[in-house]
Coordinates of C-alpha atoms and ligand atoms in Angstrom, one line a residue:
M218 CA -1.9 25.6 23.9
S219 CA -0.5 28.5 21.9
R220 CA -1.1 28.8 18.1
D221 CA 2.5 28.0 17.2
H222 CA 2.1 24.2 16.7
L223 CA 1.9 22.4 13.4
I224 CA -1.2 20.2 13.8
I225 CA -0.9 16.7 12.3
V226 CA -4.0 14.6 12.1
G227 CA -3.2 10.8 12.2
A228 CA -0.1 9.0 13.3
G229 CA 0.7 6.4 10.7
M230 CA 3.8 6.4 8.5
A231 CA 2.9 9.7 6.8
G232 CA 2.0 11.6 10.1
L233 CA 5.0 10.3 12.0
C234 CA 7.5 11.0 9.3
A235 CA 6.1 14.5 9.0
A236 CA 6.3 15.0 12.8
V237 CA 9.9 13.9 12.9
E238 CA 10.9 16.0 9.9
A239 CA 9.1 19.2 11.2
S240 CA 10.3 18.9 14.8
A241 CA 13.9 18.2 13.6
A242 CA 13.7 21.5 11.7
G243 CA 12.7 23.3 14.9
A244 CA 8.9 23.4 14.6
K245 CA 6.6 22.7 17.4
V246 CA 4.3 19.9 16.5
I247 CA 1.2 18.2 17.9
V248 CA -0.1 14.9 16.5
L249 CA -3.7 13.9 17.1
E250 CA -4.4 10.2 16.7
K251 CA -7.9 8.8 16.8
Q252 CA -7.1 5.3 18.1
A253 CA -5.5 4.2 21.3
E254 CA -2.5 2.8 19.4
L255 CA -0.4 4.6 16.8
G256 CA 0.3 3.2 13.4
G257 CA -3.0 2.8 11.5
S258 CA -2.6 0.6 8.4
S259 CA 1.1 1.3 8.4
L260 CA 1.4 -0.9 11.5
L261 CA -0.6 -3.7 9.8
S262 CA 1.2 -3.4 6.5
G263 CA 3.0 -6.1 4.5
C264 CA 6.2 -4.0 5.1
F265 CA 7.5 -3.3 1.6
M266 CA 8.8 0.1 0.7
A267 CA 9.7 1.0 -2.9
F268 CA 13.1 2.6 -3.2
A269 CA 15.8 2.5 -5.9
E270 CA 19.6 3.0 -6.0
T271 CA 19.9 2.1 -2.3
D272 CA 22.9 0.8 -0.5
F273 CA 20.8 -2.2 0.3
Q274 CA 20.3 -3.0 -3.4
K275 CA 24.0 -2.3 -4.1
K276 CA 25.0 -4.8 -1.5
L277 CA 22.9 -7.4 -3.2
G278 CA 24.3 -6.6 -6.6
I279 CA 21.1 -5.1 -7.9
E280 CA 21.7 -2.3 -10.4
D281 CA 18.8 0.1 -10.4
T282 CA 17.8 3.6 -11.3
T283 CA 15.4 6.2 -10.1
E284 CA 14.3 6.7 -13.7
S285 CA 13.3 3.1 -14.1
L286 CA 11.4 3.2 -10.8
M287 CA 9.5 6.3 -12.1
E288 CA 8.8 4.7 -15.5
D289 CA 7.4 1.6 -13.7
F290 CA 5.1 3.8 -11.7
L291 CA 3.8 5.4 -14.9
A292 CA 3.5 2.1 -16.8
V293 CA 1.7 0.3 -14.0
G294 CA -0.6 3.3 -13.5
Q295 CA -1.3 3.2 -17.2
Y296 CA 0.0 6.8 -17.4
K297 CA -3.0 8.1 -15.5
N298 CA -0.8 9.1 -12.6
K299 CA -0.1 12.7 -12.0
R300 CA 3.5 13.1 -13.4
T301 CA 4.4 15.9 -10.9
L302 CA 3.7 13.5 -8.0
I303 CA 5.8 10.7 -9.5
E304 CA 8.6 13.2 -10.2
A305 CA 8.5 14.4 -6.6
Y306 CA 8.7 10.7 -5.4
G307 CA 11.7 10.2 -7.7
K308 CA 13.4 13.3 -6.5
H309 CA 13.1 12.6 -2.8
Q310 CA 13.0 8.7 -2.7
L311 CA 16.7 8.0 -2.1
A312 CA 17.1 10.8 0.4
T313 CA 14.0 9.5 2.3
Y314 CA 15.4 5.9 2.3
N315 CA 18.7 7.3 3.7
W316 CA 16.7 9.5 6.2
L317 CA 14.8 6.4 7.4
V318 CA 18.0 4.5 7.9
E319 CA 19.3 7.5 9.9
Q320 CA 16.1 7.4 12.0
D321 CA 17.1 3.8 12.8
V322 CA 14.2 2.3 10.8
Q323 CA 15.6 -1.2 10.2
F324 CA 15.4 -2.6 6.6
Q325 CA 15.5 -6.3 6.5
T326 CA 15.5 -7.6 2.9
C327 CA 14.9 -6.4 -0.6
Q328 CA 12.5 -8.5 -2.7
A329 CA 11.1 -8.6 -6.3
V330 CA 7.6 -7.4 -5.9
S331 CA 4.6 -6.5 -8.0
G332 CA 5.0 -4.0 -10.7
H333 CA 8.8 -3.4 -10.4
S334 CA 11.2 -4.3 -13.1
N335 CA 13.9 -4.7 -10.4
P336 CA 13.9 -6.1 -6.9
R337 CA 12.9 -2.9 -4.9
G338 CA 10.7 -4.1 -2.1
H339 CA 12.7 -3.0 0.9
T340 CA 11.1 -4.6 4.0
I341 CA 10.7 -3.0 7.3
I342 CA 9.3 -4.4 10.5
P343 CA 6.3 -2.1 10.8
S344 CA 6.1 -2.2 14.6
Q345 CA 9.8 -1.3 14.8
A346 CA 9.5 1.5 12.3
I347 CA 6.4 3.0 13.9
G348 CA 7.9 2.7 17.4
Q349 CA 11.2 4.2 16.4
L350 CA 9.6 7.1 14.6
R351 CA 7.4 7.8 17.6
A352 CA 10.4 7.7 19.9
N353 CA 12.3 10.1 17.7
A354 CA 9.4 12.5 17.4
E355 CA 8.9 12.5 21.2
A356 CA 12.6 13.0 21.7
N357 CA 12.3 16.1 19.6
G358 CA 9.4 17.4 21.8
V359 CA 6.5 16.4 19.6
I360 CA 3.2 16.1 21.6
I361 CA 1.3 13.0 20.6
K362 CA -2.3 12.6 21.8
T363 CA -4.1 9.3 21.4
N364 CA -7.8 8.7 21.6
A365 CA -8.1 12.2 20.1
P366 CA -10.1 12.0 16.9
V367 CA -10.3 15.2 14.9
V368 CA -14.0 15.9 14.0
R369 CA -13.9 19.3 12.3
L370 CA -11.6 21.8 10.7
V371 CA -11.7 25.4 11.9
K372 CA -11.7 28.0 9.1
N373 CA -11.3 31.7 8.9
N374 CA -13.0 32.6 5.6
E375 CA -11.3 30.2 3.1
Q376 CA -8.2 29.5 5.2
V377 CA -7.9 26.5 7.5
V378 CA -6.7 27.7 10.9
G379 CA -7.2 24.8 13.2
V380 CA -9.2 21.7 14.2
V381 CA -11.8 20.5 16.7
Y382 CA -10.9 17.2 18.3
E383 CA -12.4 15.1 21.0
E384 CA -10.8 14.2 24.2
N385 CA -12.5 12.4 27.1
G386 CA -15.9 13.1 25.6
E387 CA -15.2 16.8 25.2
Q388 CA -14.8 18.8 22.0
I389 CA -11.6 21.0 22.1
E390 CA -10.8 23.7 19.5
L391 CA -7.1 24.0 18.6
T392 CA -6.0 26.8 16.3
T393 CA -2.7 27.2 14.6
D394 CA -0.6 29.7 12.6
Y395 CA 1.2 26.8 11.0
G396 CA -1.6 25.0 9.2
V397 CA -3.1 21.6 9.4
L398 CA -1.6 18.5 7.9
L399 CA -4.0 15.7 7.3
T400 CA -2.4 12.2 7.3
A401 CA -5.5 10.3 8.4
G402 CA -5.2 7.3 6.0
G403 CA -7.8 5.9 3.7
F404 CA -11.2 4.3 4.1
S405 CA -10.6 0.6 3.9
Q406 CA -12.7 0.2 7.1
S407 CA -15.6 2.4 6.1
E408 CA -18.6 0.3 4.8
E409 CA -20.3 3.6 4.1
L410 CA -17.7 5.0 1.8
L411 CA -16.8 1.6 0.2
A412 CA -20.5 1.1 -0.6
Q413 CA -20.6 4.6 -2.1
F414 CA -17.4 4.6 -4.1
A415 CA -16.5 0.9 -4.7
P416 CA -19.6 -1.3 -4.7
Q417 CA -17.6 -3.7 -6.9
L418 CA -15.5 -4.6 -3.9
A419 CA -18.4 -5.8 -1.8
N420 CA -17.0 -9.4 -1.8
T421 CA -13.6 -8.6 -0.4
V422 CA -12.0 -9.5 2.9
R423 CA -11.8 -6.3 5.0
L424 CA -8.3 -5.4 6.4
G425 CA -6.7 -2.2 7.4
G426 CA -6.4 0.2 10.4
A427 CA -9.5 0.3 12.6
G428 CA -9.6 4.1 12.5
N429 CA -9.3 4.3 8.7
K430 CA -12.8 5.4 7.8
G431 CA -12.1 8.3 5.5
D432 CA -12.2 11.0 8.1
G433 CA -9.3 12.9 6.5
I434 CA -11.0 12.9 3.1
K435 CA -14.2 14.2 4.7
L436 CA -12.4 16.9 6.7
A437 CA -10.6 18.0 3.5
A438 CA -13.8 18.0 1.5
S439 CA -15.4 20.2 4.2
A440 CA -12.8 22.8 3.4
G441 CA -13.5 22.6 -0.3
A442 CA -11.0 19.9 -1.5
W443 CA -11.4 18.3 -4.8
L444 CA -11.2 14.5 -5.0
E445 CA -9.7 12.1 -7.5
D446 CA -9.0 8.5 -8.5
F447 CA -12.1 6.9 -7.1
T448 CA -12.8 5.1 -10.3
Y449 CA -9.5 3.2 -9.8
L450 CA -10.3 1.7 -6.4
K451 CA -9.2 -1.9 -6.3
G452 CA -8.7 -4.8 -3.9
T453 CA -5.5 -6.8 -3.3
Y454 CA -5.4 -10.4 -4.5
G455 CA -3.6 -13.1 -2.6
F456 CA -5.2 -13.6 0.8
H457 CA -6.8 -16.7 2.3
P458 CA -10.5 -16.0 2.9
T459 CA -10.1 -16.4 6.6
S460 CA -7.7 -13.5 6.9
T461 CA -8.1 -10.9 9.6
N462 CA -6.1 -7.9 10.8
D463 CA -4.4 -10.2 13.3
K464 CA -3.8 -13.1 10.9
K465 CA -3.2 -11.7 7.4
R466 CA -2.6 -15.1 5.7
Q467 CA -1.2 -13.8 2.5
A468 CA 0.8 -15.7 -0.2
H469 CA 1.8 -14.6 -3.6
T470 CA 2.9 -17.9 -5.1
F471 CA 1.9 -16.5 -8.5
Y472 CA 4.9 -14.1 -8.5
K473 CA 7.1 -17.1 -8.1
G474 CA 5.4 -19.1 -10.9
G475 CA 2.1 -20.4 -9.5
I476 CA -1.0 -20.2 -11.6
I477 CA -4.5 -19.0 -10.6
V478 CA -7.6 -20.9 -11.6
N479 CA -11.3 -20.4 -11.0
E480 CA -13.8 -23.0 -9.7
L481 CA -14.2 -24.3 -13.2
G482 CA -10.5 -25.3 -13.1
K483 CA -9.5 -22.7 -15.7
R484 CA -6.9 -19.9 -15.7
F485 CA -8.5 -16.5 -16.4
V486 CA -5.7 -14.0 -16.2
N487 CA -2.0 -13.3 -16.8
E488 CA -0.7 -14.0 -13.3
S489 CA 2.2 -11.6 -13.6
I490 CA 0.1 -8.4 -13.6
S491 CA -0.4 -6.2 -10.5
Y492 CA -2.3 -8.0 -7.7
K493 CA -4.7 -5.1 -7.8
L494 CA -5.7 -6.1 -11.4
L495 CA -5.7 -9.7 -10.4
G496 CA -8.2 -8.7 -7.7
D497 CA -10.5 -7.2 -10.3
A498 CA -10.3 -10.3 -12.5
A499 CA -10.8 -12.7 -9.5
L500 CA -13.9 -10.8 -8.4
Q501 CA -15.5 -11.4 -11.8
Q502 CA -15.1 -15.2 -11.5
P503 CA -18.0 -17.5 -10.7
N504 CA -18.9 -17.1 -7.0
C505 CA -15.7 -15.0 -6.7
R506 CA -13.9 -18.3 -5.9
T507 CA -10.3 -18.7 -7.1
Y508 CA -7.3 -20.8 -6.2
Q509 CA -3.5 -20.6 -6.5
V510 CA -1.9 -23.8 -7.8
W511 CA 1.8 -24.5 -7.8
D512 CA 4.5 -27.2 -7.5
Q513 CA 7.5 -28.0 -5.3
T514 CA 9.9 -26.0 -7.6
I515 CA 7.9 -22.9 -6.7
M516 CA 7.4 -23.9 -3.1
D517 CA 11.1 -24.0 -2.7
K518 CA 11.2 -20.3 -3.7
G519 CA 9.4 -19.4 -0.5
V520 CA 11.1 -16.8 1.8
A521 CA 10.8 -17.4 5.6
N522 CA 9.2 -14.6 7.6
D523 CA 8.3 -12.6 4.5
A524 CA 4.8 -11.1 4.2
L525 CA 4.1 -12.4 0.7
Y526 CA 6.4 -15.4 0.3
D527 CA 6.4 -17.3 3.5
F528 CA 4.6 -20.3 2.0
D529 CA 5.7 -22.7 4.6
L530 CA 4.0 -20.7 7.3
L531 CA 0.6 -21.0 5.6
Y532 CA 1.3 -24.7 4.9
R533 CA 2.0 -25.3 8.6
E534 CA -1.2 -23.5 9.5
G535 CA -3.1 -25.9 7.1
L536 CA -4.2 -23.1 4.7
I537 CA -2.0 -24.5 1.9
E538 CA -2.6 -28.2 1.1
S539 CA -0.2 -30.5 -0.8
F540 CA -1.0 -33.6 -3.0
D541 CA 1.1 -36.1 -4.9
T542 CA -0.9 -35.6 -8.1
I543 CA -3.0 -32.9 -9.7
E544 CA -5.9 -35.4 -9.8
Q545 CA -5.9 -35.7 -6.0
L546 CA -5.5 -32.0 -5.6
A547 CA -8.5 -31.2 -7.9
E548 CA -10.7 -33.9 -6.3
K549 CA -10.0 -32.5 -2.8
A550 CA -10.6 -28.9 -3.8
G551 CA -13.8 -29.8 -5.7
L552 CA -12.4 -28.7 -9.0
P553 CA -13.1 -30.6 -12.3
V554 CA -10.2 -33.0 -12.6
D555 CA -10.0 -33.2 -16.4
V556 CA -10.2 -29.4 -16.9
L557 CA -7.5 -28.6 -14.3
Q558 CA -5.2 -31.3 -15.8
Q559 CA -5.8 -29.8 -19.2
T560 CA -5.2 -26.2 -17.9
I561 CA -1.9 -27.2 -16.4
S562 CA -0.8 -29.3 -19.3
T563 CA -1.4 -26.4 -21.8
Y564 CA 0.3 -24.0 -19.4
N565 CA 3.4 -26.2 -19.1
S566 CA 3.7 -26.7 -22.8
D567 CA 3.3 -23.0 -23.4
V568 CA 6.0 -22.3 -20.7
K569 CA 8.4 -24.6 -22.5
K570 CA 7.6 -22.9 -25.8
G571 CA 8.2 -19.5 -24.2
Q572 CA 4.7 -18.3 -25.2
D573 CA 1.6 -18.2 -23.0
T574 CA -1.0 -18.7 -25.7
A575 CA -3.9 -18.1 -23.3
F576 CA -3.0 -14.9 -21.5
G577 CA 0.4 -13.7 -22.6
R578 CA 2.3 -14.3 -19.4
T579 CA 6.0 -13.7 -20.0
S580 CA 7.3 -12.9 -16.5
L581 CA 6.7 -13.6 -12.8
T582 CA 6.1 -10.0 -11.7
H583 CA 5.5 -7.1 -14.0
K584 CA 8.7 -7.5 -16.0
F585 CA 10.9 -9.7 -13.7
G586 CA 11.6 -13.5 -13.7
T587 CA 10.7 -16.3 -16.0
P588 CA 7.7 -18.7 -15.6
T589 CA 8.4 -22.3 -14.8
A590 CA 6.3 -25.4 -15.6
I591 CA 4.1 -26.9 -12.8
E592 CA 5.4 -30.5 -13.0
T593 CA 7.3 -31.4 -9.9
A594 CA 5.3 -33.1 -7.1
P595 CA 4.0 -32.5 -4.6
F596 CA 1.5 -30.0 -5.9
Y597 CA 0.0 -27.3 -3.8
I598 CA -3.3 -25.3 -3.6
M599 CA -4.5 -22.4 -1.7
D600 CA -8.1 -21.0 -1.7
T601 CA -7.4 -17.3 -2.4
A602 CA -9.5 -14.2 -2.0
T603 CA -9.2 -10.5 -2.7
A604 CA -8.9 -8.1 0.3
M605 CA -9.6 -4.4 0.7
L606 CA -6.4 -3.1 2.4
A607 CA -6.0 0.4 1.3
T608 CA -7.9 2.9 -0.9
Y609 CA -5.3 5.1 -2.7
A610 CA -8.0 7.5 -3.9
G611 CA -8.7 10.8 -2.2
V612 CA -8.0 14.5 -2.1
Q613 CA -6.2 16.3 -4.9
V614 CA -2.8 17.7 -3.9
D615 CA 0.1 19.3 -5.7
E616 CA 3.7 18.0 -5.4
H617 CA 4.2 20.2 -2.4
T618 CA 1.2 18.6 -0.6
H619 CA -1.1 21.6 -0.7
V620 CA -4.6 20.4 -0.8
L621 CA -6.3 21.8 -4.0
N622 CA -9.9 23.0 -4.5
P623 CA -11.9 22.1 -7.7
F624 CA -10.1 24.9 -9.6
G625 CA -6.6 23.5 -8.8
E626 CA -5.9 26.3 -6.3
P627 CA -4.3 25.5 -2.9
I628 CA -6.6 25.7 0.1
E629 CA -4.6 28.0 2.4
G630 CA -3.4 26.3 5.6
L631 CA -4.3 22.7 4.5
Y632 CA -1.8 20.0 3.6
A633 CA -2.3 16.2 3.0
A634 CA -0.1 13.2 2.6
G635 CA -0.3 9.4 2.6
E636 CA -3.1 7.1 1.7
M637 CA -5.8 9.7 1.8
V638 CA -4.3 11.5 -1.3
G639 CA -5.3 10.7 -4.9
G640 CA -3.4 11.2 -8.1
F641 CA -0.3 9.2 -7.4
H642 CA -1.0 5.6 -8.5
G643 CA -3.2 6.2 -11.5
A644 CA -5.0 3.1 -12.8
G645 CA -2.6 0.5 -11.2
Y646 CA -0.7 0.0 -8.0
M647 CA 3.0 -1.0 -7.4
T648 CA 4.0 -2.8 -4.2
G649 CA 5.7 -0.6 -1.7
S650 CA 4.6 2.7 -3.2
S651 CA 2.0 3.4 -0.5
L652 CA 4.4 3.2 2.5
G653 CA 7.0 4.9 0.3
K654 CA 4.6 7.7 -0.7
A655 CA 3.5 8.1 3.0
A656 CA 7.1 8.6 4.1
I657 CA 8.2 10.8 1.2
F658 CA 5.2 13.1 1.1
G659 CA 4.9 13.2 4.9
R660 CA 8.4 14.8 4.9
I661 CA 7.6 17.1 2.0
A662 CA 4.4 18.2 3.8
A663 CA 6.4 19.1 6.9
R664 CA 8.8 21.3 4.9
T665 CA 6.0 22.9 2.9
A666 CA 4.2 23.9 6.1
I667 CA 7.3 25.3 7.7
Q668 CA 8.2 27.2 4.6
A669 CA 4.7 28.7 4.4
K670 CA 5.0 29.8 8.0
K671 CA 8.4 31.5 7.3
Q672 CA 6.9 33.4 4.4
E673 CA 4.0 34.4 6.5
V674 CA 6.4 35.9 9.1
L675 CA 8.3 37.8 6.4
K676 CA 5.2 39.4 5.0
Ligands
FAD783 C1 -2.5 -5.8 5.4 C2 -1.9 -4.6 4.7 C3 -0.7 -4.8 4.0 C4 -0.2 -3.7 3.3 N1 1.1 -3.9 2.7 C5 1.7 -2.8 2.2 C6 3.0 -2.9 1.7 O1 3.7 -4.0 1.8 N2 3.6 -1.8 1.1 C7 2.9 -0.6 1.0 O2 3.5 0.3 0.5 N3 1.7 -0.5 1.5 C8 1.1 -1.5 2.1 N4 -0.2 -1.4 2.6 C9 -0.8 -0.1 2.5 C10 -0.1 0.9 3.5 O3 0.1 0.2 4.7 C11 -0.9 2.1 3.7 O4 -1.5 2.7 2.6 C12 0.0 3.2 4.4 O5 0.6 2.6 5.6 C13 -0.8 4.4 4.8 O6 -0.1 5.2 5.6 P1 -0.7 6.5 6.2 O7 0.2 7.1 7.1 O8 -1.3 7.4 5.1 O9 -2.1 6.0 6.9 P2 -2.2 5.1 8.2 O10 -1.0 4.3 8.5 O11 -3.4 4.3 8.0 O12 -2.4 6.1 9.4 C14 -3.5 6.9 9.4 C15 -3.8 7.2 10.9 O13 -4.8 8.3 11.0 C16 -5.7 7.9 12.0 N5 -6.9 8.7 11.9 C17 -7.9 8.4 11.1 N6 -8.9 9.3 11.2 C18 -8.5 10.2 12.2 C19 -9.1 11.3 12.8 N7 -10.3 11.8 12.5 N8 -8.4 12.0 13.8 C20 -7.1 11.5 14.1 N9 -6.5 10.5 13.6 C21 -7.2 9.8 12.6 C22 -5.8 6.4 11.9 O14 -6.3 5.9 13.2 C23 -4.4 6.0 11.6 O15 -3.6 5.8 12.8 C24 -0.8 -2.4 3.3 C25 -2.0 -2.2 4.0 C26 -2.5 -3.3 4.7 C27 -3.8 -3.1 5.5

């Protein structure tokens, strides 16, 4: 193969958006994917993408602004996010939503989700989105190789000029005048890296793409990349402990009004904060055991076929149990009856007074919705764990997706986008921003690489 292909490493949302964008602009592209199947964590995802000012929102009568989306990112990230990355997201988010619609990615609903002050969780069907992006890329002539893990970068002095990948047991060197775009996802499936960077997450359920072992971060580090955000690694609260990649068993009743208690029958947190922060709090409870508890009023707010809110599905699967009284519920779950009754009674009276004296809960998600009392039988309970889904820490990049060295200088020929990049989320995570970020920065990376090539030709 000649040197005139942009090399993309990893075929999830970021890699495929980059491949479609670059090929539509006339570039030749080769995508190398480690697994037999494309999609990585994107394919397994809960399907929310964070966009504002969309036609979908307008149809539902939701008034929203890009500025408020950006402000939510910064507030949830506790202002530790890199502002330039948030601004780039803001600048390109609506165009990327419209671009995805043009690509025939089918958006289904728009939900209120964690961290957002407006309903902005635009849902996709991940298999439809990945399949469609793949088809569009291939229609543009993109070469996609599966079972082709990249194992090394090729360098010429400081510049990245290619990769070594494996195919049928052989190592093949592929060089490029375009540069290498790393979109190889995070390390939610690497026990080695999780033990090293996030030992506090040892008691989490492991989910995420089978190939997501931090290869992209290691490859970038081998070329001198600087890393960031590892101190902010968190799990995601809301999964039944029996969850697997095939059966994700997730319910966020707390964002519809449920409370969370520990095995002592006590609340321990404001349930409206990010599920990442809920995960931190849950992992500190005795034996890491926690339960969501809610009533019929909240159960009725379930949304069929939704990744977070399809409560009936988990009920039918026997993972959510119902009881006529709180006493029966506590007895069956092995929680102290008196304490749980007192917890709920205090919570209900606080809700009615409009002031959560224990933890300051004022909303259902970050700033959206009003809490309701838990008083209408039947009552429901779900044993709930924290899962490791995605890592959100990684290589340092600028807003154009150049990978940066420890001195903040771009490493020539190396770009990165998607989950393997740090700096975006800061100290907290907002739902839908990871898939959103993958699509937006995947497209930016494609344009940056093409632009760099053009400038090279002009020299
Ligand atoms: C259960 C679950 C639910 C989630 N829900 C949401 C949600 O609702 N909204 C949201 O925004 N985010 C969600 N996320 C997170 C989100 O899915 C990911 O962060 C995002 O999809 C990452 O996209 P990506 O393209 O960067 O990586 P991925 O989609 O993981 O793709 C990376 C690809 O690179 C490949 N790869 C790895 N190493 C190599 C190598 N050496 N050579 C070649 N290829 C390689 C992998 O096999 C993989 O296919 C969820 C994640 C999980 C697991």
